[in-house]
CSV table of C-alpha atoms and ligand atoms in Angstrom, one decimal:
chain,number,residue,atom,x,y,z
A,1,UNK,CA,0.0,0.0,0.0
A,2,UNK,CA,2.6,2.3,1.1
A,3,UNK,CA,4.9,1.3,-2.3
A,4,UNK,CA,1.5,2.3,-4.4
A,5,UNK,CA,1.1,5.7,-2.6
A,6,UNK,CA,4.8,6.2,-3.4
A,7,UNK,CA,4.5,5.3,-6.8
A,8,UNK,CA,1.3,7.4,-7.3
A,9,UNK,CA,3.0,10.8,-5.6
A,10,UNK,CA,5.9,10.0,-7.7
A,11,UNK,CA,3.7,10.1,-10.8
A,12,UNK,CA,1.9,12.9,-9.7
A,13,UNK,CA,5.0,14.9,-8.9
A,14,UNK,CA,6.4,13.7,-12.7
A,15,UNK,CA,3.3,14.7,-14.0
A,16,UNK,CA,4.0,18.5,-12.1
A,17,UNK,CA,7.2,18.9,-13.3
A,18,UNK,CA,6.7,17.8,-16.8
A,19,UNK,CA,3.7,20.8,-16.9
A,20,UNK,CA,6.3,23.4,-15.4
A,21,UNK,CA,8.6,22.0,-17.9
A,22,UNK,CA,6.2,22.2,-21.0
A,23,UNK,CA,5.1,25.7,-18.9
A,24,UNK,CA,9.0,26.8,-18.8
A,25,UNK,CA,9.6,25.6,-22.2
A,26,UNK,CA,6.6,27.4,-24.1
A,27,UNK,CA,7.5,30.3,-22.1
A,28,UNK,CA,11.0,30.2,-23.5
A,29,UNK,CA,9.7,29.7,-27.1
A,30,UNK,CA,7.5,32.8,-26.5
A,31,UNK,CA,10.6,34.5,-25.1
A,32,UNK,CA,12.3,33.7,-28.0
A,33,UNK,CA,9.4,34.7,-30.2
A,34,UNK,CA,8.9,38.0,-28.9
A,35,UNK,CA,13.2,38.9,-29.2
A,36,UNK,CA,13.2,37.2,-32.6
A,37,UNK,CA,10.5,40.4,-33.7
A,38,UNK,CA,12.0,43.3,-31.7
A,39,UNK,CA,15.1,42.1,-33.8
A,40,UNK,CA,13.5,42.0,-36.9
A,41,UNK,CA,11.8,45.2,-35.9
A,42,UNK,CA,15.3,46.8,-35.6
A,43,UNK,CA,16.8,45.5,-38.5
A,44,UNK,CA,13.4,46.6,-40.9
A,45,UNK,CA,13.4,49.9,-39.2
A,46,UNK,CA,16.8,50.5,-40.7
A,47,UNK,CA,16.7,49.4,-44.2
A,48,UNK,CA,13.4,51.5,-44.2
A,49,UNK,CA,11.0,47.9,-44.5
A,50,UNK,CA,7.9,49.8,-43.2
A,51,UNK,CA,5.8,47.0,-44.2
A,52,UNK,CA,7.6,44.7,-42.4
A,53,UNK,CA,7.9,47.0,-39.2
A,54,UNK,CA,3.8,47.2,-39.3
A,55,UNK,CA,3.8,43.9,-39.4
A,56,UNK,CA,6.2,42.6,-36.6
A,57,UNK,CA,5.0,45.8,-34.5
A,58,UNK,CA,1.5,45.1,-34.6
A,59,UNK,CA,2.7,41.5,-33.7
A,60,UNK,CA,4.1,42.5,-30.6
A,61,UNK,CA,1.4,45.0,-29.6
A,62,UNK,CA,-0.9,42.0,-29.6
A,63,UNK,CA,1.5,40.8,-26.6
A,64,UNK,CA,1.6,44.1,-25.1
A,65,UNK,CA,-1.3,46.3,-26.2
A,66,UNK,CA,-0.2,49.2,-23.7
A,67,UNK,CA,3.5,49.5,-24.9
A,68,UNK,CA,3.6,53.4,-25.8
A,69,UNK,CA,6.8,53.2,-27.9
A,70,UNK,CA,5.3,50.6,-30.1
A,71,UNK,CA,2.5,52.4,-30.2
A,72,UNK,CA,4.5,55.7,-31.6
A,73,UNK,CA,6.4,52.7,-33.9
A,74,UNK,CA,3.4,52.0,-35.6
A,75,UNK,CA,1.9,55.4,-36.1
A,76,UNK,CA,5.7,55.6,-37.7
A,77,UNK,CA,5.4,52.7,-40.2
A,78,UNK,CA,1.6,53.8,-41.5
A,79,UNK,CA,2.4,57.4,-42.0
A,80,UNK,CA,5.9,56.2,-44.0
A,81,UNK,CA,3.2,54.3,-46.1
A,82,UNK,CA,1.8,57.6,-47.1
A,83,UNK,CA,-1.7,56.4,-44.9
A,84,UNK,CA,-2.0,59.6,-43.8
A,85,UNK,CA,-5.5,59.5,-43.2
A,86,UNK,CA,-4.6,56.7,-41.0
A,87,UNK,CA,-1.9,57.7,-39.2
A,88,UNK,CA,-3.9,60.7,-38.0
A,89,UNK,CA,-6.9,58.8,-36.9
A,90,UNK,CA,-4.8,55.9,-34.9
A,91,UNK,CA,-3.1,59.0,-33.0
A,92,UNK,CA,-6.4,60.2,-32.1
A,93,UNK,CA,-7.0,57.2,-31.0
A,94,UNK,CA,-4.4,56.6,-28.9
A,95,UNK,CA,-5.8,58.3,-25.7
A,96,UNK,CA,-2.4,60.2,-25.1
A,97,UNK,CA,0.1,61.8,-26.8
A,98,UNK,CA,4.4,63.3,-27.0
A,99,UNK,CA,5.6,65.5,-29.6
A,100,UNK,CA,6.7,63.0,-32.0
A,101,UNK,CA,3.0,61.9,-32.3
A,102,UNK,CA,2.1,65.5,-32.7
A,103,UNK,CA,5.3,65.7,-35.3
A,104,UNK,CA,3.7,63.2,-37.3
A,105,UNK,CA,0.4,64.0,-37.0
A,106,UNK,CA,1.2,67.6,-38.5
A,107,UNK,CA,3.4,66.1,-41.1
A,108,UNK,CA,0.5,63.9,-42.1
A,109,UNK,CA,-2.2,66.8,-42.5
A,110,UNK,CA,0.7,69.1,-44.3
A,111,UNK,CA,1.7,66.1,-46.8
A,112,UNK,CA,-2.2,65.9,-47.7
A,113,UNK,CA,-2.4,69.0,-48.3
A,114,UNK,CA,0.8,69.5,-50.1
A,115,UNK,CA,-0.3,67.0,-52.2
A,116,UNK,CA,-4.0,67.9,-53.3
A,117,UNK,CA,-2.2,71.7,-53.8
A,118,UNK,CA,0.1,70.9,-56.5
A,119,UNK,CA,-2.5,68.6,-57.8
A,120,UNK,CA,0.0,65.4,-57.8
A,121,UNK,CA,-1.1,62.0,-58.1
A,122,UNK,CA,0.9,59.6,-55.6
A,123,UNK,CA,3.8,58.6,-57.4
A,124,UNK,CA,3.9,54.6,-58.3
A,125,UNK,CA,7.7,53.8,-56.6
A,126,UNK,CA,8.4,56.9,-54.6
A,127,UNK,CA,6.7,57.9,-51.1
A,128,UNK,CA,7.3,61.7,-51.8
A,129,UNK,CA,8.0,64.6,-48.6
A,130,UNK,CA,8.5,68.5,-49.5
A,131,UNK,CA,10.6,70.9,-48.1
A,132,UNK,CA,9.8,74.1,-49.0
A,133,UNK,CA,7.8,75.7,-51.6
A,134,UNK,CA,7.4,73.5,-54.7
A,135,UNK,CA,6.5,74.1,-58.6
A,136,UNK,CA,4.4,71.7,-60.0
A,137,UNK,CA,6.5,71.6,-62.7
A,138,UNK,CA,10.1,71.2,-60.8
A,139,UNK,CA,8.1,68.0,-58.9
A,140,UNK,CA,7.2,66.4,-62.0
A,141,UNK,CA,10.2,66.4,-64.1
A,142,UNK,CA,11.9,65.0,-60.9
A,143,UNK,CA,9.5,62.3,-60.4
A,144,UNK,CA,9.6,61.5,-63.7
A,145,UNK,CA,13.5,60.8,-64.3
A,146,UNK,CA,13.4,59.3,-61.1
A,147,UNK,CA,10.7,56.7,-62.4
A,148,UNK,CA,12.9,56.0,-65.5
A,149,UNK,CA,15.6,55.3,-63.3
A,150,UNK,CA,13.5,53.2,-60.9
A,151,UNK,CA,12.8,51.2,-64.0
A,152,UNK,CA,16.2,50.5,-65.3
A,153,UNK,CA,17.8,49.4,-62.2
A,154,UNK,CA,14.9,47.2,-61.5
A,155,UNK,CA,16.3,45.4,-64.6
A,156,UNK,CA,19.9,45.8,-63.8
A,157,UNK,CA,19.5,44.1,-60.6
A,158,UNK,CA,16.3,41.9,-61.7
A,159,UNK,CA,15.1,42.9,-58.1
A,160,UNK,CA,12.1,45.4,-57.5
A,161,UNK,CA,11.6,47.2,-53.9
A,162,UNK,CA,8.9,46.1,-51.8
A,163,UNK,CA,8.3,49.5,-50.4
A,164,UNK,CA,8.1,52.8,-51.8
A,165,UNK,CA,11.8,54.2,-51.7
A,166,UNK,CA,11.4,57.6,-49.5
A,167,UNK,CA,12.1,61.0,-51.4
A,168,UNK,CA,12.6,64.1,-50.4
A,169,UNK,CA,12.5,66.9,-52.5
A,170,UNK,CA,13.6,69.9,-51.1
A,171,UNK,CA,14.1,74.0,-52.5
A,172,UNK,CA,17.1,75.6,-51.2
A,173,UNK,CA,17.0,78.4,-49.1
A,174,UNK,CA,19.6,80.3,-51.2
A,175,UNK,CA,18.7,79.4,-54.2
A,176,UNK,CA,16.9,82.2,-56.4
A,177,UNK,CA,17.1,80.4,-59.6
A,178,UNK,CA,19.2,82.6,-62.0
A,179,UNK,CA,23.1,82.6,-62.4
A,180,UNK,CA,25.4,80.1,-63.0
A,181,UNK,CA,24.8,76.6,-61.6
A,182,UNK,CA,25.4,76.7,-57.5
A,183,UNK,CA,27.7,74.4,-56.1
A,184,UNK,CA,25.7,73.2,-53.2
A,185,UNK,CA,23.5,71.0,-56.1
A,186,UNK,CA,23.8,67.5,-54.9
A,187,UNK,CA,21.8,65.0,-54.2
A,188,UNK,CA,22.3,62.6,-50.5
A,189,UNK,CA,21.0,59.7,-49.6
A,190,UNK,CA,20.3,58.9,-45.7
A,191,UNK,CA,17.6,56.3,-45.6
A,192,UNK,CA,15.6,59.1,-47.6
A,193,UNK,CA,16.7,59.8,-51.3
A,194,UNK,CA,17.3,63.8,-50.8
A,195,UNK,CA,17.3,65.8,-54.0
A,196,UNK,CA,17.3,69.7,-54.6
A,197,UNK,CA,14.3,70.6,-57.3
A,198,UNK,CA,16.4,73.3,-58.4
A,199,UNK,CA,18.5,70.7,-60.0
A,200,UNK,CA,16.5,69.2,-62.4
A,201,UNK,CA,17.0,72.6,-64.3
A,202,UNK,CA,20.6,71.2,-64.9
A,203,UNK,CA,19.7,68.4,-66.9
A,204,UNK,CA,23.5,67.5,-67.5
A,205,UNK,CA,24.2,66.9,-63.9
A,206,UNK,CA,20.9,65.0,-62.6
A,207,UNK,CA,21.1,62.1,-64.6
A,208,UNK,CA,24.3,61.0,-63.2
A,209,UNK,CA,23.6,61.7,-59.2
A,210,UNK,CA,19.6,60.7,-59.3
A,211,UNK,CA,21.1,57.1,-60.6
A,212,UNK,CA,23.8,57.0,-58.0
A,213,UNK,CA,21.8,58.1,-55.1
A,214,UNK,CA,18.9,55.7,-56.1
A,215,UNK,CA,21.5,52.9,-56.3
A,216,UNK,CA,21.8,53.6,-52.8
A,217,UNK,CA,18.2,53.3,-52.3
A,218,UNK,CA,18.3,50.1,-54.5
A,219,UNK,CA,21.5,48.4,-52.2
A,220,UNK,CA,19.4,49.1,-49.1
A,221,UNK,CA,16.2,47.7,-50.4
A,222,UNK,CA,18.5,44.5,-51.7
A,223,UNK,CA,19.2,43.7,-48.4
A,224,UNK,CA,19.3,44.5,-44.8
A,225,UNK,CA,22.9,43.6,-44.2
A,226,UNK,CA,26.2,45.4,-43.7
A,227,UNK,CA,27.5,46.7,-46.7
A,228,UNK,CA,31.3,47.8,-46.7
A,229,UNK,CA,31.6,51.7,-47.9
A,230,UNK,CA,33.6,50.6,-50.9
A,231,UNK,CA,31.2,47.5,-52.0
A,232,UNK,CA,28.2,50.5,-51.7
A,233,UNK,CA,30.3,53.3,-53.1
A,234,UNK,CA,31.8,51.3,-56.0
A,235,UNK,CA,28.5,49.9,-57.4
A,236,UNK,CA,26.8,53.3,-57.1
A,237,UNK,CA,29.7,55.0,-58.9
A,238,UNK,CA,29.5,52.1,-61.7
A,239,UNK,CA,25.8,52.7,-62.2
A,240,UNK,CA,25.9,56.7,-62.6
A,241,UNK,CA,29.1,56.3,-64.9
A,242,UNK,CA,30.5,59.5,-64.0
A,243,UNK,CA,33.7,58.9,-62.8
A,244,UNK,CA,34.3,56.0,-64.7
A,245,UNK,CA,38.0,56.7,-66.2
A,246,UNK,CA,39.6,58.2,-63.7
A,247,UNK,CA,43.0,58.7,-63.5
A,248,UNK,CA,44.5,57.9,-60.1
A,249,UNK,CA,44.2,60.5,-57.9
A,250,UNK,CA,47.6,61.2,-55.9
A,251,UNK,CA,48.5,59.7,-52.4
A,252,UNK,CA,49.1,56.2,-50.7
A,253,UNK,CA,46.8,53.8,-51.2
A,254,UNK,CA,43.9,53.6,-48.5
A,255,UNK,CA,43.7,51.2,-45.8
A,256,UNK,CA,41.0,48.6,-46.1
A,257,UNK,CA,39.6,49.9,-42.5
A,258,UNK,CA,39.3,53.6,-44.1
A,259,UNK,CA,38.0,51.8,-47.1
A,260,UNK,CA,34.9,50.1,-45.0
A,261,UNK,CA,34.0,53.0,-42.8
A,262,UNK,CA,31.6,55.5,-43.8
A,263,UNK,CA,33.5,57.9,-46.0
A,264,UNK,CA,31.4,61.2,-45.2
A,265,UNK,CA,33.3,60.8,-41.9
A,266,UNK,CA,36.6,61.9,-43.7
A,267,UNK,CA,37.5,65.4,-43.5
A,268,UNK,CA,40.0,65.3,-46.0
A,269,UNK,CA,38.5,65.8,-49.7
A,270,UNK,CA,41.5,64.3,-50.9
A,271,UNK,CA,41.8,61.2,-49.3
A,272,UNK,CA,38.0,61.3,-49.8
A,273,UNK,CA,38.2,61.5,-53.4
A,274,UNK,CA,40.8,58.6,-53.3
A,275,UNK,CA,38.4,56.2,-50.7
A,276,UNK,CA,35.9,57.2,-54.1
A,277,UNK,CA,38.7,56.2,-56.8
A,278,UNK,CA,40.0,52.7,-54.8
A,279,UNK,CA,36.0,51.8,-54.3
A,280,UNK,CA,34.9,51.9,-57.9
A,281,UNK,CA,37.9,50.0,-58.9
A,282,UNK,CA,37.3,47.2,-56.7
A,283,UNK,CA,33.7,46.7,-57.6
A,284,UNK,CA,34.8,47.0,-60.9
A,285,UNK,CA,37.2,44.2,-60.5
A,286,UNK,CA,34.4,42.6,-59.1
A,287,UNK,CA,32.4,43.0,-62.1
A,288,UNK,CA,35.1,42.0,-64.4
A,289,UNK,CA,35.2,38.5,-62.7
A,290,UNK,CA,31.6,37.9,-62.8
A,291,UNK,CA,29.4,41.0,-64.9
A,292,UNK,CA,26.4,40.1,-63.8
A,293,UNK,CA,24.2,42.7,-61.7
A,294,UNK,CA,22.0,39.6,-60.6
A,295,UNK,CA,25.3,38.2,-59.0
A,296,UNK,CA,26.5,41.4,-57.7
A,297,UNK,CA,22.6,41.4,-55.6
A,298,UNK,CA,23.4,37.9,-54.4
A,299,UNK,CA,26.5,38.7,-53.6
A,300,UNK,CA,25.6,41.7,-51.3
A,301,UNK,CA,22.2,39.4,-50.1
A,302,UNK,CA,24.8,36.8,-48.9
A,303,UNK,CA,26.7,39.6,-46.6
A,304,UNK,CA,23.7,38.9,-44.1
A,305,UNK,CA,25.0,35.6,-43.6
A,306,UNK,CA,28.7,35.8,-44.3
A,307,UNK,CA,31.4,38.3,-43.2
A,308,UNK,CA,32.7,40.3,-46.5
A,309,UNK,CA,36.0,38.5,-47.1
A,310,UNK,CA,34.2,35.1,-47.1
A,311,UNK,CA,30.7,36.2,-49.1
A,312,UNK,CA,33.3,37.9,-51.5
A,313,UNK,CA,35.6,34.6,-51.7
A,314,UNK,CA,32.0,32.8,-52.1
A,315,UNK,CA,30.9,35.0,-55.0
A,316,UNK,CA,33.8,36.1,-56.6
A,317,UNK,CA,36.9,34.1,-55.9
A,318,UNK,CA,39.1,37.0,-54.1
A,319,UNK,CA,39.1,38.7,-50.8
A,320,UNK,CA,39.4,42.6,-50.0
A,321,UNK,CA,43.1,42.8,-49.6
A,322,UNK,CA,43.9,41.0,-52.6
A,323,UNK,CA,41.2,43.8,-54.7
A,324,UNK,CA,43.3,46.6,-52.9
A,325,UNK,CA,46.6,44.9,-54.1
A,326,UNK,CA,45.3,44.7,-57.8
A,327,UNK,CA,44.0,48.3,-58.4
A,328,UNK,CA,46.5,50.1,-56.6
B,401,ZN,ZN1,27.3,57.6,-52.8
């Protein structure tokens, strides 16, 4: 009797632990679950993947419905999806509110507005922001080169963007649209594609910088990895064609730590102009291994999985120092 109260507490307590075991364990998959998305979250946020940031956000708002800063996230990711309409109403709805809701919700009702003014259709591949005063005019010649564009790097790289690529166009402060072309006229790309309006009067220059900035866009729609400076730098120099024939600038040849580093960090414009020169060489060394584009996307995809010297050994038979040795 005493052997069969034993062995029935014994299977009881097994039966306990295995619960708080199954309990622990699905606890740890929903652990795991929930640091898996805030890490996809993070890594969507910054290659600008708005859909997938609604999606993983709204995810983990279903865990915690209360959580403020996803709350602000996801007013983020609809109002990057031009659902301004949206955006507004799900800030009202929110039952409280910080200045970066109030931020957004002003930039919603002024990019409506904006919009419906100059009487401009949503563009098909661009999500569009003004600064300044715009012509109608200045907006749609810009829109449509950069469409054009769009188009032929969507065959280069056989690849088209998921999301809209962000563009901003903006009207200088100085510029009063007469005289000889001002030297500020450049084009950046930080996560947004940033483009003056004023330069699409300069129809010699644009077509050169709109195809290397949107390269940039391109790259960072490609994949959400890493890219070294001079594997980004080089293929967007090789696409806009403009410095293609360079003689060697002057100086030593660059380290391959200055050559991976963001270049806009370098004070010098001569080493920066060389970090420019070394980067387009290499990719082009790259290129004449294997000349495909589609490669080239695969190559960069696989630099989520790989560190560079090993994707680029995988893809194109040579590492970085060896592409240093042979262009300098
Ligand atoms: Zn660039």
């Amino acid at each position: 009797m005493k052997n069969l109260i034993i062995t029935f507490l014994s299977i009881i307590l097994l039966v306990l632990a295995g619960r708080a075991i199954i309990a622990q364990k699905a606890q740890n998959r929903a652990i795991e679950r929930w640091d898996a998305l805030v890490t996809e979250v993070t890594e969507c946020l910054e290659s600008g993947d708005w859909k997938c940031v609604e999606k993983d956000v709204r995810e983990l708002l279903r865990e915690t419905p209360g959580d403020t800063n996803l709350q602000m996230h996801l007013a983020g990711a609809i109002f990057e999806q031009e659902r301004y309409d949206e955006c507004m109403a799900y800030i009202d709805g929110l039952g409280f509110t910080n200045p970066d809701l109030e931020t957004l919700r002003k930039r919603s009702a002024l990019l409506k507005k904006e919009m419906a003014e100059l009487g401009i259709e949503r563009s098909m591949h661009f999500r569009v922001e003004f600064e300044g005063n715009m012509s109608k005019v200045d907006v749609m010649e810009a829109l449509a080169v950069l469409e054009v564009a769009y188009d032929s790097l969507c065959t280069l790289f056989d690849f088209r963007p998921e999301n809209k690529l962000s563009l901003v166009l903006y009207r200088s402060q100085e510029y009063q649209g007469v005289g000889p072309r001002p030297d500020w006229v450049a084009a950046v790309y930080d996560g947004k594609l940033r483009v003056p309006v004023e330069m699409m009067h300069y129809r010699e220059i644009y077509r050169p910088v709109l195809f290397h900035e949107l390269t940039h866009s391109f790259v960072r729609a490609m994949t959400r990895a890493k890219i070294p400076l001079w594997v980004n730098e080089g293929i967007a120099q090789v696409v806009d064609g403009s410095r293609t024939g360079n003689p060697r600038p002057a100086g030593g040849v660059p380290s391959k730590t200055a050559l991976t580093e963001p270049f806009v960090k370098e004070p010098n414009a001569d080493v920066a102009i060389r970090l420019y020169w070394y980067s387009q060489k290499m990719v082009e060394r790259l290129l004449a291994r294997n000349g495909s584009f589609v490669h080239f996307r695969a190559f960069i995809q696989g630099l989520r999985e790989l560190e560079p010297d090993d994707a680029l050994q995988k893809f194109y038979g040579v590492g970085t120092d060896q592409l240093i040795e042979e262009v300098k």
